[in-house]
Each structure stands twice: as C-alpha cells, then as structure tokens.
PDB file of C-alpha atoms in Angstrom:
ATOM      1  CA  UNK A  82      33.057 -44.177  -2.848  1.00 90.00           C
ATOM      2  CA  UNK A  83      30.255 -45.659  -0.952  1.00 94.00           C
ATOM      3  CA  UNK A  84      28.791 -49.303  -1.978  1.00 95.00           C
ATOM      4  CA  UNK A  85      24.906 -49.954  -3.007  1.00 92.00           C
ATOM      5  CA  UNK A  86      25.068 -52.403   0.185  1.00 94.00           C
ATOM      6  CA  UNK A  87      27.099 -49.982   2.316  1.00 95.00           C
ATOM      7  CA  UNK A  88      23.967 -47.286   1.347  1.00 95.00           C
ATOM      8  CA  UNK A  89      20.895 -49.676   2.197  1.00 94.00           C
ATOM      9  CA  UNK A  90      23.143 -50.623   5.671  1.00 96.00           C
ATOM     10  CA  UNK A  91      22.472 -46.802   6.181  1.00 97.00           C
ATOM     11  CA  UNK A  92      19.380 -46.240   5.252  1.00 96.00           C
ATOM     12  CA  UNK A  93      18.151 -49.184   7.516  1.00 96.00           C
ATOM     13  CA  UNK A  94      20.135 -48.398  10.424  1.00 97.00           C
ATOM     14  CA  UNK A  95      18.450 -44.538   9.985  1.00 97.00           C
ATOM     15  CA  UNK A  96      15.212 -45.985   9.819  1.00 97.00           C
ATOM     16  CA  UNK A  97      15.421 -48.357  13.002  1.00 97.00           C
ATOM     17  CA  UNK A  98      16.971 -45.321  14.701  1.00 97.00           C
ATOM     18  CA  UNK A  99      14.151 -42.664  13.652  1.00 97.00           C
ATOM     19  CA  UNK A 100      11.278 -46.275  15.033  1.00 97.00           C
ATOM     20  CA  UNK A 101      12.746 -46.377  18.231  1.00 97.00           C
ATOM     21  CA  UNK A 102      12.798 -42.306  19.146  1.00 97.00           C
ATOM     22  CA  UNK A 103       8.974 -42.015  20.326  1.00 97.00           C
ATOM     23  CA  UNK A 104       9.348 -38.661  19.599  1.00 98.00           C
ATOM     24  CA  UNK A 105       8.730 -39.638  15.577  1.00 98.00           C
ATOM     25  CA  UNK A 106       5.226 -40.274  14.738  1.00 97.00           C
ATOM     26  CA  UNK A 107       5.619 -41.349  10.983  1.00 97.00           C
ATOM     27  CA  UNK A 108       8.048 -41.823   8.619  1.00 97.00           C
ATOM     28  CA  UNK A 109       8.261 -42.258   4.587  1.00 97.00           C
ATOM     29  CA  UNK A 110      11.069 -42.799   1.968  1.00 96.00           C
ATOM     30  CA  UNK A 111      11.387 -39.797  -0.217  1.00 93.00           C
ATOM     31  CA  UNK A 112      13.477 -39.188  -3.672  1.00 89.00           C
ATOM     32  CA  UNK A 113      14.415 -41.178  -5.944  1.00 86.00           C
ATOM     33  CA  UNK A 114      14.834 -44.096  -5.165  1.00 89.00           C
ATOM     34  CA  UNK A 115      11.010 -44.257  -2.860  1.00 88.00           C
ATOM     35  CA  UNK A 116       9.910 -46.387  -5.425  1.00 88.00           C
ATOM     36  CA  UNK A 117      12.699 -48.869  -6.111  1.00 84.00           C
ATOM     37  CA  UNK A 118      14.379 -46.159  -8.676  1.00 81.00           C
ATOM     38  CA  UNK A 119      17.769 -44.136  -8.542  1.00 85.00           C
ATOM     39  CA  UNK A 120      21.357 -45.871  -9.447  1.00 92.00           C
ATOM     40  CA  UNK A 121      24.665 -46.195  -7.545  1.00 91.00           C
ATOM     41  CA  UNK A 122      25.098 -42.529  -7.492  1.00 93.00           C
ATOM     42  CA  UNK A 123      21.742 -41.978  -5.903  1.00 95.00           C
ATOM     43  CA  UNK A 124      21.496 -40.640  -1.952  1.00 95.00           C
ATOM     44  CA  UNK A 125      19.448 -41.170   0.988  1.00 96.00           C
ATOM     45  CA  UNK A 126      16.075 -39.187   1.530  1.00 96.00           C
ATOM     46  CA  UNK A 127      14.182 -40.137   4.262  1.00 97.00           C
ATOM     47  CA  UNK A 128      11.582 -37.930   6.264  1.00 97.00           C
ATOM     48  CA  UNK A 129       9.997 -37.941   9.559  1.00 98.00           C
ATOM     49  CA  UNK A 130       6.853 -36.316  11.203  1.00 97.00           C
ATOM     50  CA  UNK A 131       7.560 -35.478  14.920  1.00 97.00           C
ATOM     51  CA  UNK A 132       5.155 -35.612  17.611  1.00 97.00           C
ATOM     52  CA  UNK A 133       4.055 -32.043  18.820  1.00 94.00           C
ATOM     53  CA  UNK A 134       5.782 -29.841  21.106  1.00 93.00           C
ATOM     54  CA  UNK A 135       8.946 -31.271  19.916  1.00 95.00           C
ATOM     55  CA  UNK A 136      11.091 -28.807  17.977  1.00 93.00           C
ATOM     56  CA  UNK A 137      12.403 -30.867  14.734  1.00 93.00           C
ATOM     57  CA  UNK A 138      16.484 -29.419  15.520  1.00 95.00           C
ATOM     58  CA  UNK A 139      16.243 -31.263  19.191  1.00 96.00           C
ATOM     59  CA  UNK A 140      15.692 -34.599  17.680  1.00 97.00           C
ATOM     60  CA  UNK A 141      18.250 -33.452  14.351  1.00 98.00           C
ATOM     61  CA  UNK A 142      20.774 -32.286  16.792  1.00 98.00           C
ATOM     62  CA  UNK A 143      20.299 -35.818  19.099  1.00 98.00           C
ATOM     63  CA  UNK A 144      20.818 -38.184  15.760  1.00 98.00           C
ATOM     64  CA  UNK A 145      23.638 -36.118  14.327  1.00 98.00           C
ATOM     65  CA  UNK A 146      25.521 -37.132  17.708  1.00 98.00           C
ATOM     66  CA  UNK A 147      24.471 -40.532  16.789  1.00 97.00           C
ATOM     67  CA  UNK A 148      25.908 -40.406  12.970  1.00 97.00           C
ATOM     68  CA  UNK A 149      28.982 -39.279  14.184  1.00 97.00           C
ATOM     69  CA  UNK A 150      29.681 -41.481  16.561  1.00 97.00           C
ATOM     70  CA  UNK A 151      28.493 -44.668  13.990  1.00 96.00           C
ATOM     71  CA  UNK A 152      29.592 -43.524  10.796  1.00 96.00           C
ATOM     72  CA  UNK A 153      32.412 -39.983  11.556  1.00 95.00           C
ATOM     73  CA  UNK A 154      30.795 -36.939   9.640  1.00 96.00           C
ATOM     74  CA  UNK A 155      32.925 -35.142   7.238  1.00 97.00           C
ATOM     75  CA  UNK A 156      29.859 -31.973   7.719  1.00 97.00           C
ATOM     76  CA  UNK A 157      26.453 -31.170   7.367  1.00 97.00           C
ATOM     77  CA  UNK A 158      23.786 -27.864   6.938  1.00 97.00           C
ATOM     78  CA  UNK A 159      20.011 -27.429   7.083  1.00 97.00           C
ATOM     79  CA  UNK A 160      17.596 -26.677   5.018  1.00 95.00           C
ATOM     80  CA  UNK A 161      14.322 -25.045   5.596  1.00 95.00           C
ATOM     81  CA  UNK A 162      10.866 -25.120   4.638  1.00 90.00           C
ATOM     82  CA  UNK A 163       7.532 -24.362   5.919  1.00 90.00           C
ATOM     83  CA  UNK A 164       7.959 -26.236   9.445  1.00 93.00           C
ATOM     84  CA  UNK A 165      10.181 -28.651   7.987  1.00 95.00           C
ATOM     85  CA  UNK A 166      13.755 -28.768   8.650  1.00 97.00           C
ATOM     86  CA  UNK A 167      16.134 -31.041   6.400  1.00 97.00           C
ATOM     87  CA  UNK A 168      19.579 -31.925   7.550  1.00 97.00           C
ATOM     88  CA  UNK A 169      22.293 -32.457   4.956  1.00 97.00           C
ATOM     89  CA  UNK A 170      24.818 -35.263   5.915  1.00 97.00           C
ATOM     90  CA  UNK A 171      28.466 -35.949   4.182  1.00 97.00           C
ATOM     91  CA  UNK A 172      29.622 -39.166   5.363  1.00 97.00           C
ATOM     92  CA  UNK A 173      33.614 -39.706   4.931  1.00 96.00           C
ATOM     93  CA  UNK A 174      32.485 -42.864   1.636  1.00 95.00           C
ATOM     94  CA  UNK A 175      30.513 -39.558  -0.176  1.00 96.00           C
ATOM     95  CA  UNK A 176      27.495 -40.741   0.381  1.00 96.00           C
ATOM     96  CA  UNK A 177      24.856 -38.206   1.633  1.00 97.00           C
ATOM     97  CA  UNK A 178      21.802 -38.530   3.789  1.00 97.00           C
ATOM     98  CA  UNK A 179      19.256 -35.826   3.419  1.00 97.00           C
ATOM     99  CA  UNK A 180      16.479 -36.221   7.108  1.00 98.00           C
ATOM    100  CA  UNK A 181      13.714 -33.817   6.635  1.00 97.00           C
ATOM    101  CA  UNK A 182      11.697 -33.593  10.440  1.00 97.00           C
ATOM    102  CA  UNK A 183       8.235 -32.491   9.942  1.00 96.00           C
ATOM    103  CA  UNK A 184       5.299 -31.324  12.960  1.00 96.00           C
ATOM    104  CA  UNK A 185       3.041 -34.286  12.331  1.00 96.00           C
ATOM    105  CA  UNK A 186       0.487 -32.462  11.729  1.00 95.00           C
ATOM    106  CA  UNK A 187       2.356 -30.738   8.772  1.00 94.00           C
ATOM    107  CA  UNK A 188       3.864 -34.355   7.928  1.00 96.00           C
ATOM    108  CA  UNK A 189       2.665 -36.175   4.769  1.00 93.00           C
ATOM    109  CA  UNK A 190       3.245 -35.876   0.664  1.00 89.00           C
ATOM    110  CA  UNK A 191       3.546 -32.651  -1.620  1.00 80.00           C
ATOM    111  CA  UNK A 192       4.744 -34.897  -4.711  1.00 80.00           C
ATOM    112  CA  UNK A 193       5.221 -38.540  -5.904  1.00 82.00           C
ATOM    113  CA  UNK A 194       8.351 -39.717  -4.624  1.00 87.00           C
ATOM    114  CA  UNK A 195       7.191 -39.759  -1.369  1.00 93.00           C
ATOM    115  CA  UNK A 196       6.293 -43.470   0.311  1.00 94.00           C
ATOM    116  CA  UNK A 197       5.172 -43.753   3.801  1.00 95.00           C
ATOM    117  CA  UNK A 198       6.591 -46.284   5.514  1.00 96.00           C
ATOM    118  CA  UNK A 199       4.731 -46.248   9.300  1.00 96.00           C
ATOM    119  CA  UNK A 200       3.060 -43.754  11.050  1.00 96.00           C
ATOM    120  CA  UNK A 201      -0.304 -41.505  10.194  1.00 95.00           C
ATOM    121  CA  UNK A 202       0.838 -39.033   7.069  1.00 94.00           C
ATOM    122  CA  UNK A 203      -1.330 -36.262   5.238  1.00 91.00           C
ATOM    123  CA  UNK A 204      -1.752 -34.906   1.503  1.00 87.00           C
ATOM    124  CA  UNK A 205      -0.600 -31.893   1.065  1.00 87.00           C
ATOM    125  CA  UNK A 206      -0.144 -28.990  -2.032  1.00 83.00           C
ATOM    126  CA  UNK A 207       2.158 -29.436  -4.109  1.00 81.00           C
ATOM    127  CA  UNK A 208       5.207 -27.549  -4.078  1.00 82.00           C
ATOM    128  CA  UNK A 209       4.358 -24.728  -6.609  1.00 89.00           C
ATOM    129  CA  UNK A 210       6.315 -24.191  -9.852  1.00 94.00           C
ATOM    130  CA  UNK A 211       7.894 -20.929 -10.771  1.00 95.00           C
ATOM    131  CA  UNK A 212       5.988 -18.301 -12.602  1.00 96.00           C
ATOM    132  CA  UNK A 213       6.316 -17.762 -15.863  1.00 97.00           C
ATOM    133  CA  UNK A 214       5.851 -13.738 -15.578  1.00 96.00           C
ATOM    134  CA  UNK A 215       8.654 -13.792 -13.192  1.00 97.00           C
ATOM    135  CA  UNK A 216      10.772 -15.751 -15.048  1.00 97.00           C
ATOM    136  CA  UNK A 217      10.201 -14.106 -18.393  1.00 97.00           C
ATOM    137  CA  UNK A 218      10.982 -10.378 -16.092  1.00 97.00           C
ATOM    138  CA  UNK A 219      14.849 -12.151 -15.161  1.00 97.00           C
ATOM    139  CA  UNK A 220      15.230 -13.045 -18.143  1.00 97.00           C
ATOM    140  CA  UNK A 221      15.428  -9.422 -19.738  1.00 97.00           C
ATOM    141  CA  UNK A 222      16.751  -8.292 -16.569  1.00 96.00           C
ATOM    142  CA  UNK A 223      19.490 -10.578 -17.372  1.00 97.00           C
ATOM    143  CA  UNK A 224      20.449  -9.874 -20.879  1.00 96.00           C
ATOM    144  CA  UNK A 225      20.793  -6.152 -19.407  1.00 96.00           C
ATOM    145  CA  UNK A 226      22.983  -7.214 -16.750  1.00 97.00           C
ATOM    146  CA  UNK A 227      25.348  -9.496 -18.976  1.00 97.00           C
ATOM    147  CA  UNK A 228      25.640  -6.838 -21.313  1.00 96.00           C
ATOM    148  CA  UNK A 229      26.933  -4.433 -18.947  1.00 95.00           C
ATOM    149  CA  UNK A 230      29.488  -6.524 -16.989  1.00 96.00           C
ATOM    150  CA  UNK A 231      31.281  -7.172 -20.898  1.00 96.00           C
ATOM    151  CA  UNK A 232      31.155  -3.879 -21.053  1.00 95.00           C
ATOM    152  CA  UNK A 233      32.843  -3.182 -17.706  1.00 96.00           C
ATOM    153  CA  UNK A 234      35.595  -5.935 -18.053  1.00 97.00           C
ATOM    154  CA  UNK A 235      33.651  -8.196 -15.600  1.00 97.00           C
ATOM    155  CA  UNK A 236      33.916 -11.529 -17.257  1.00 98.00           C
ATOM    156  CA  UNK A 237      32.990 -13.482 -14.111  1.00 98.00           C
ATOM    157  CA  UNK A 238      30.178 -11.965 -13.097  1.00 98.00           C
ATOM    158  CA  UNK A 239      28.868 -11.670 -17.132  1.00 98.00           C
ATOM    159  CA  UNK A 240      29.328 -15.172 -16.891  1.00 98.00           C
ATOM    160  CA  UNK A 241      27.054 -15.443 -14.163  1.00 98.00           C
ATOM    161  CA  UNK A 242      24.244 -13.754 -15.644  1.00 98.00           C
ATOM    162  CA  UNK A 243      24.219 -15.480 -18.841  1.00 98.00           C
ATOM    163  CA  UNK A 244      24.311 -19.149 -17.044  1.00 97.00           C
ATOM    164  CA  UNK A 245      21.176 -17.720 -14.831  1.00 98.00           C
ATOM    165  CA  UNK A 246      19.608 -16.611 -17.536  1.00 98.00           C
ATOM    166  CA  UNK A 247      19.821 -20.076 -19.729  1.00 98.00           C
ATOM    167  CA  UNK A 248      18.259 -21.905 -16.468  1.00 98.00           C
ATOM    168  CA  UNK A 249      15.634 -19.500 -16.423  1.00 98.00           C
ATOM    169  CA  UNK A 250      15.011 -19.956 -20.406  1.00 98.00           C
ATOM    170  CA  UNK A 251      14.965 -23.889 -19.687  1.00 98.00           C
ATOM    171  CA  UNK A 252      12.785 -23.213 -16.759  1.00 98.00           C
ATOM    172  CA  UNK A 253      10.269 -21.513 -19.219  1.00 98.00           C
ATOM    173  CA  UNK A 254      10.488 -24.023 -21.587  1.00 98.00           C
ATOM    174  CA  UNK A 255       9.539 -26.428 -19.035  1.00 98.00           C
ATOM    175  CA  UNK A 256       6.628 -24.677 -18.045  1.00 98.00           C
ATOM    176  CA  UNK A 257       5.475 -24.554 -20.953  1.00 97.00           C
ATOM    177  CA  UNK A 258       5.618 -28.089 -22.241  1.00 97.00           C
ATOM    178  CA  UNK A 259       4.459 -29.712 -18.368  1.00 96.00           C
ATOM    179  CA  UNK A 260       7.978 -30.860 -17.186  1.00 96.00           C
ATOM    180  CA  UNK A 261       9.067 -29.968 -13.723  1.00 94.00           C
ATOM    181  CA  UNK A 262      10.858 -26.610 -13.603  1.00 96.00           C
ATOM    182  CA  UNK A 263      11.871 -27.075 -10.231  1.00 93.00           C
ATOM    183  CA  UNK A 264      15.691 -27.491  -9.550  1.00 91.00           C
ATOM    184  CA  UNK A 265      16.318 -28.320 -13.182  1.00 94.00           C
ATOM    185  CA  UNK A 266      14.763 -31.924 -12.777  1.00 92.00           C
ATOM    186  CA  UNK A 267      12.733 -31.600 -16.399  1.00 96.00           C
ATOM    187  CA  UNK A 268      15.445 -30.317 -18.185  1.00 97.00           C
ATOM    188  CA  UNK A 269      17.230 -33.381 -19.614  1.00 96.00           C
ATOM    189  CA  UNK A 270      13.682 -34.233 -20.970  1.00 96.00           C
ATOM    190  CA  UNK A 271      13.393 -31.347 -22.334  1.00 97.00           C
ATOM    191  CA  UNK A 272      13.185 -31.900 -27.191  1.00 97.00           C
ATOM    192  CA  UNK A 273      16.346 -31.705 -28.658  1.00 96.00           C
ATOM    193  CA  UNK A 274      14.854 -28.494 -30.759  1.00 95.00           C
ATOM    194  CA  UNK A 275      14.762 -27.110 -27.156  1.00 96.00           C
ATOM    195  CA  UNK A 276      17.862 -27.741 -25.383  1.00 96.00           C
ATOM    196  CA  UNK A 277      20.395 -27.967 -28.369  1.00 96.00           C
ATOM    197  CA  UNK A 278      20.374 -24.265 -29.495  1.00 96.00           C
ATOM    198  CA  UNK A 279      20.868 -23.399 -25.359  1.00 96.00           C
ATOM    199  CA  UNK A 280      24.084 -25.845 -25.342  1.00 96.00           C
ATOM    200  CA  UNK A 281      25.786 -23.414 -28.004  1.00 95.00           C
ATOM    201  CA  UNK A 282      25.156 -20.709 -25.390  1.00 96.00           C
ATOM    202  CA  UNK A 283      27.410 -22.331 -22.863  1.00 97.00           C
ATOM    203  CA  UNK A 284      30.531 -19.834 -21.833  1.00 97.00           C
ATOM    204  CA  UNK A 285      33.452 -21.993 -23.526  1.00 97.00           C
ATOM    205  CA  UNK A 286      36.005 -19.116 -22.327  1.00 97.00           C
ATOM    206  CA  UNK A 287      36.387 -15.478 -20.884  1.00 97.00           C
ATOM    207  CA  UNK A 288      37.497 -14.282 -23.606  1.00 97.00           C
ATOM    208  CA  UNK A 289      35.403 -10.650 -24.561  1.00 95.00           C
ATOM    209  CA  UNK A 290      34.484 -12.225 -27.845  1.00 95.00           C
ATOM    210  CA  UNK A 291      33.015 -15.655 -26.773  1.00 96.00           C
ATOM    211  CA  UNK A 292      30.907 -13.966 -24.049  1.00 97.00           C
ATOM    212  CA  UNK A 293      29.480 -11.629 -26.687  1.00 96.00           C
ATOM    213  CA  UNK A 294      28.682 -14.831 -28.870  1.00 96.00           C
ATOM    214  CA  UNK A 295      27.312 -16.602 -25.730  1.00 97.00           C
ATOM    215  CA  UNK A 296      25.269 -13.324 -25.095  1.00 97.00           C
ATOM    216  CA  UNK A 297      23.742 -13.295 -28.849  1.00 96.00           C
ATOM    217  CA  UNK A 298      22.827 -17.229 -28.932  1.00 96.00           C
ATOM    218  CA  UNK A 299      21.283 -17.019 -25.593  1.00 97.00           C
ATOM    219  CA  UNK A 300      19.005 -13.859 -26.481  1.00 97.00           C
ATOM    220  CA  UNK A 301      18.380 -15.392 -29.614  1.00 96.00           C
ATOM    221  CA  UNK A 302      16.988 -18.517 -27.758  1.00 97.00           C
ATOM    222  CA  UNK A 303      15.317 -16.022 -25.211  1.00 97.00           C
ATOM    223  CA  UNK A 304      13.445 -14.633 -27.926  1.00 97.00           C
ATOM    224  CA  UNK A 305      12.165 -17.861 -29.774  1.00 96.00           C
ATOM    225  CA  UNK A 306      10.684 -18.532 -25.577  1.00 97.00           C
ATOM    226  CA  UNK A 307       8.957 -15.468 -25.829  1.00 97.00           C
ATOM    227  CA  UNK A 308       7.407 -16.002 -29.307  1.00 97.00           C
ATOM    228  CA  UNK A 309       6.043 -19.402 -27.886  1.00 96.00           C
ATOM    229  CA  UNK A 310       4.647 -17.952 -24.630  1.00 97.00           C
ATOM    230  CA  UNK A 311       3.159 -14.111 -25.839  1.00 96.00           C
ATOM    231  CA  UNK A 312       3.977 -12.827 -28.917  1.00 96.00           C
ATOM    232  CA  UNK A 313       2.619  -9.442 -28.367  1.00 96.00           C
ATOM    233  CA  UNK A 314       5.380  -8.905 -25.568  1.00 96.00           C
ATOM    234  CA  UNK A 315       7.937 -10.717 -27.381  1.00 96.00           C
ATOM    235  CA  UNK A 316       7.206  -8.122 -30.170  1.00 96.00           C
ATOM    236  CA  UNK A 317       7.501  -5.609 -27.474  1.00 96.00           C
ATOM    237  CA  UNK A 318      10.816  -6.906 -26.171  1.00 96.00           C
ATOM    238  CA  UNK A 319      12.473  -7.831 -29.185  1.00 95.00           C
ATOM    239  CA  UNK A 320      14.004  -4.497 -30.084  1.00 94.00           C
ATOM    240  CA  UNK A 321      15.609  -3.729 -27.262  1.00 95.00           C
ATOM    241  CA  UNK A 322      16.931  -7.096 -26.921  1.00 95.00           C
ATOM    242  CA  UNK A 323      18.414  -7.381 -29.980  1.00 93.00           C
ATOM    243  CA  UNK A 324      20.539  -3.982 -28.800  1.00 93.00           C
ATOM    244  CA  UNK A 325      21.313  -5.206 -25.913  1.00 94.00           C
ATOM    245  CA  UNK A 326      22.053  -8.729 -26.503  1.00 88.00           C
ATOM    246  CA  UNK A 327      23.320  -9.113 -29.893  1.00 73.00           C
ATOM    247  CA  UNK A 328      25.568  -6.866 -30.059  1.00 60.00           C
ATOM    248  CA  UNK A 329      28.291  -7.745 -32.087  1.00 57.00           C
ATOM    249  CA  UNK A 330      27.063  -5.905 -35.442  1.00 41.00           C
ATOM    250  CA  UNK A 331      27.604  -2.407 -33.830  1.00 44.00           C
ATOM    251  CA  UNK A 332      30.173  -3.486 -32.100  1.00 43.00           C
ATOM    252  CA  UNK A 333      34.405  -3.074 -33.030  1.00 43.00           C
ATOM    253  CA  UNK A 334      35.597  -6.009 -34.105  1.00 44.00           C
ATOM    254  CA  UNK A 335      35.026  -8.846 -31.607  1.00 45.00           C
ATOM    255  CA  UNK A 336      38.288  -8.779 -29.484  1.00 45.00           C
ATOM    256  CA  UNK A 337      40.151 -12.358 -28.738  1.00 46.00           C
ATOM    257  CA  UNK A 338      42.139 -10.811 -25.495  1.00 48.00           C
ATOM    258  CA  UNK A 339      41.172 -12.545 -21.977  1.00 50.00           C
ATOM    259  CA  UNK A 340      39.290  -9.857 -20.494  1.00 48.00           C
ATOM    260  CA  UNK A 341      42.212 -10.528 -17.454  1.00 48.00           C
ATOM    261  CA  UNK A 342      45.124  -9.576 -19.488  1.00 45.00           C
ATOM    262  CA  UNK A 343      44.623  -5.603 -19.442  1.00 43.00           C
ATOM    263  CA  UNK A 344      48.201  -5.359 -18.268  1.00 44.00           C
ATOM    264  CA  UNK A 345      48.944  -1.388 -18.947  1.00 40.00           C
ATOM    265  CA  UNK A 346      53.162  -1.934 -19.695  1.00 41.00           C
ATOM    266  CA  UNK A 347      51.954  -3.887 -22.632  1.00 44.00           C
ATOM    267  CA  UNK A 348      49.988  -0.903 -23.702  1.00 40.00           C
ATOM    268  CA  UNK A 349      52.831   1.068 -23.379  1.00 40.00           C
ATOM    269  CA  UNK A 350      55.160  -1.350 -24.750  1.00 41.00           C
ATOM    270  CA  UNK A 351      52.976  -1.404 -27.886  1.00 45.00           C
ATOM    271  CA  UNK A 352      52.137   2.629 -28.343  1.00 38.00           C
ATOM    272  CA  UNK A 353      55.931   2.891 -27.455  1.00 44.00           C
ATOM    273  CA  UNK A 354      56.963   0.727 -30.336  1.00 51.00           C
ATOM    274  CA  UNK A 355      54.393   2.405 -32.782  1.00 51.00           C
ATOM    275  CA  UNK A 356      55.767   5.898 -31.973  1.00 45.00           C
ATOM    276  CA  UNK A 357      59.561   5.036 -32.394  1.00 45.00           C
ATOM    277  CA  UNK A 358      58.646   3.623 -36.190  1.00 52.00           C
ATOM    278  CA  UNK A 359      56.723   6.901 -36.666  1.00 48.00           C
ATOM    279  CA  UNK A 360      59.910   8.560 -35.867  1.00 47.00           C
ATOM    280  CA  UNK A 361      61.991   6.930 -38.293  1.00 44.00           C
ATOM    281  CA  UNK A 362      59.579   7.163 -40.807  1.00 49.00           C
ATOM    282  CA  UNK A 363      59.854  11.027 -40.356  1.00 47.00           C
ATOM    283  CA  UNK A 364      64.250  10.601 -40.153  1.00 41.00           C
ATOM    284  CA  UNK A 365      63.591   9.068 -43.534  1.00 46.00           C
ATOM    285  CA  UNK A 366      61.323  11.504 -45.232  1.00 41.00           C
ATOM    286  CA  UNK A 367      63.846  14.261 -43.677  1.00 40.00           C
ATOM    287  CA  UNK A 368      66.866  12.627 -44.727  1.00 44.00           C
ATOM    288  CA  UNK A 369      65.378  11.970 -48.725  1.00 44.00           C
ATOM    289  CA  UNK A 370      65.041  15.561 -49.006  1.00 39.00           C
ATOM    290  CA  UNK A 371      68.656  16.469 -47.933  1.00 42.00           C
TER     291      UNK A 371
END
C-alpha cells in the first residue's frame, strides 16, 4: 500500500515530466484532492492540454514508457471523452494515476475540482447530469426485467437488474434534491429517509425468496420516486408495478431453495420416496380388509 509521501513523490515527478515535454501547453490538478482535499486512499488526477497537431495517445504512449521504466506498471486502459483521452495507471504500491491529455484548445474546466496549475486553460460546460425521463423509463424497464429472470431461474442476472435499478432510483433522488448523480458521487449525502429504505433492497442471497423480497422493497422505493417527481405517471405506473414487482401475494409460497440447487435426482429421490409410502399405504388398506 502506497504512502501519502510516496503519492506526492508521484504526483511531482508527473508534473515536472508533463513541464518539460513542449508538446503540453497547460496543465491543472483535477479530483479530489485539487484543492488540498481527499485522504490516504485518494489517487492521482492530473490533466494536460496538448499543443495542436499532436495526437494526445503519442505523448500517453511516450510517458507510459517513462512510468514503467521509473515506477514498473502492474497495467493500465483509456478512457475517452470528447477529444480527451485519460490513461488509467496501476502502479505495483496500488496507487493509481489517472492523465487526461486534452487539444488545448478543448483544455480547461467542466467542474470544480479542477485547478490549473501553468499554461492558458478555458471554461467549459459542465458535464451534463442524467435525465430524469430516462432514468425513470430504466427504472420500469428494470422491474420487468428482474421479474422475469426469477422467473426463469436466473438469479445472477435478476441480481443485476435489481442493483441497476437501485442506482438509477438513487440517481433520481439525486436529481431531484441537487446532488450530483454522476458516478454515484451524491449518494452518501443523500437523507437517511432516502437511502435507508434502498439499503433493505440490497440482494443478501440468491435464494428465489430473498430476490422476490429485494424485488418488492425496491419497487416499493421506485414508486415513492415517482410520487415525488410526477404523480400523474406514478398513478399510471403503479398498477402494473405492483404486478410485476411485488409479487409475492399471488405468488406460491416464497421458496428458500438456492435457485442453483435444481438438481433433478433429488426430484426423483423425493417423488420416488412419496410413491413407495403411497404404496404401502394401499398394502395396508388391502391387507385390513383380508
């Protein structure tokens, strides 16, 4: 595990390295810890504008040789935006450095953790936050979807829909009380009235009954969203996802079995053993009226 000191050794030595290439025209701290913030856990963001007619994965490709040789790299990946690329670095101590290389004249700040550090930079838009329509759209589209795979035995992938569908329910609440919906960053300040009912919809097991629970707590919570954002199409909605989502009043009783253990020789086993006391039932009954 990588140091505080071991990080800031890093981040300077990136820094000289990206002031020397005269290929970089600017260059800013980004993240959390632009300001002074973040903890011991906290990475290195830094991004670059890059003079034009440079493509940003020539100079990318030129300092990864560079990290490698200095520090070994366990891997990396990029990351695209607009014109911006942003290489992902694991270092061997688990620390990461995230580089974003940006045309200068595309280079500057969408957001507030961004502090320039040398070089001319330029405001830009914001990046935008979802939309609510959409988001309201998946989450029906989920509850469908979740539904279906319990039906069909596919506890993974049910699983999957119902943890996509509570992001996009904490997305909405988000949205709706001015946090940042973006990669979950607003969700831990989310009000307790919000995020505590969601926690009960966590997926504690594969079991056919807890996903069914899971199902009903998170449609439950989808539909107390909707009531906040349009009641007229939460009224509309409502019905069908109560079928769909709460399901366990129609249902047969809620099943414990692992939705793996569908073995077919205990089946057998079990209707073999049912029809062999059948059988001496009927020896019995026979054998009383002799």
């Amino acid at each position: 595990m990588f140091t505080a000191e071991q990080r800031d050794h890093v981040r300077q030595r990136v820094l000289a390295l990206a002031q020397s290439d005269l290929r970089v025209t600017a260059g800013a701290l980004t993240g959390s810890m632009a300001f002074g913030g973040g903890d011991r856990w906290s990475d290195i963001d830094v991004a670059f504008g890059i003079a034009e007619g440079i493509t940003p994965e020539t100079v990318l490709e030129d300092w990864t040789a560079v990290f490698a040789r200095e520090w070994g790299l366990l891997d990396h990946f990029d990351l695209r935006s607009g014109t911006s690329v942003y290489r992902v670095f694991l270092l061997p101590s688990g620390l990461e450095i995230d580089v974003g290389v940006t045309p200068a004249e595309d280079f500057g700040t969408r957001g507030p953790n961004f502090r320039a550090l040398f070089g001319p930079t330029h405001q830009l838009a914001a990046l935008p936050q979802p939309n609510a329509s959409f988001l309201i759209g998946l989450c029906w589209n989920h509850v469908l979807h979740a539904r279906a795979c319990i039906e069909r035995h596919k506890p993974w992938q049910a699983e999957y829909w119902l943890s996509e569908m509570r992001h996009h329910i904490l997305e909405l609440a988000c949205l709706r009380l001015g946090e940042n919906a973006l990669e979950g960053r607003g969700f831990d300040r989310l009000p307790s009235r919000v995020r505590e009912p969601l926690a009960e919809a966590l997926v504690r097991s594969l079991t056919e009954a807890e996903l069914r629970r899971s199902l009903a707590v998170a449609t439950t919570c989808l539909i107390a969203e909707l009531e906040a954002w349009d009641s007229p199409l939460c009224a509309r909605l409502s019905p069908l996802l109560h079928e769909f989502g709460a399901p366990q009043a129609e249902a047969r009783k809620p099943s414990s079995r692992n939705l793996f253990s569908s073995d077919p020789r205990n089946s057998c086993a079990k209707i073999s053993e049912r029809c062999a006391k059948k059988c001496l039932k009927q020896i019995a009954f026979l054998a009383h009226l002799r």
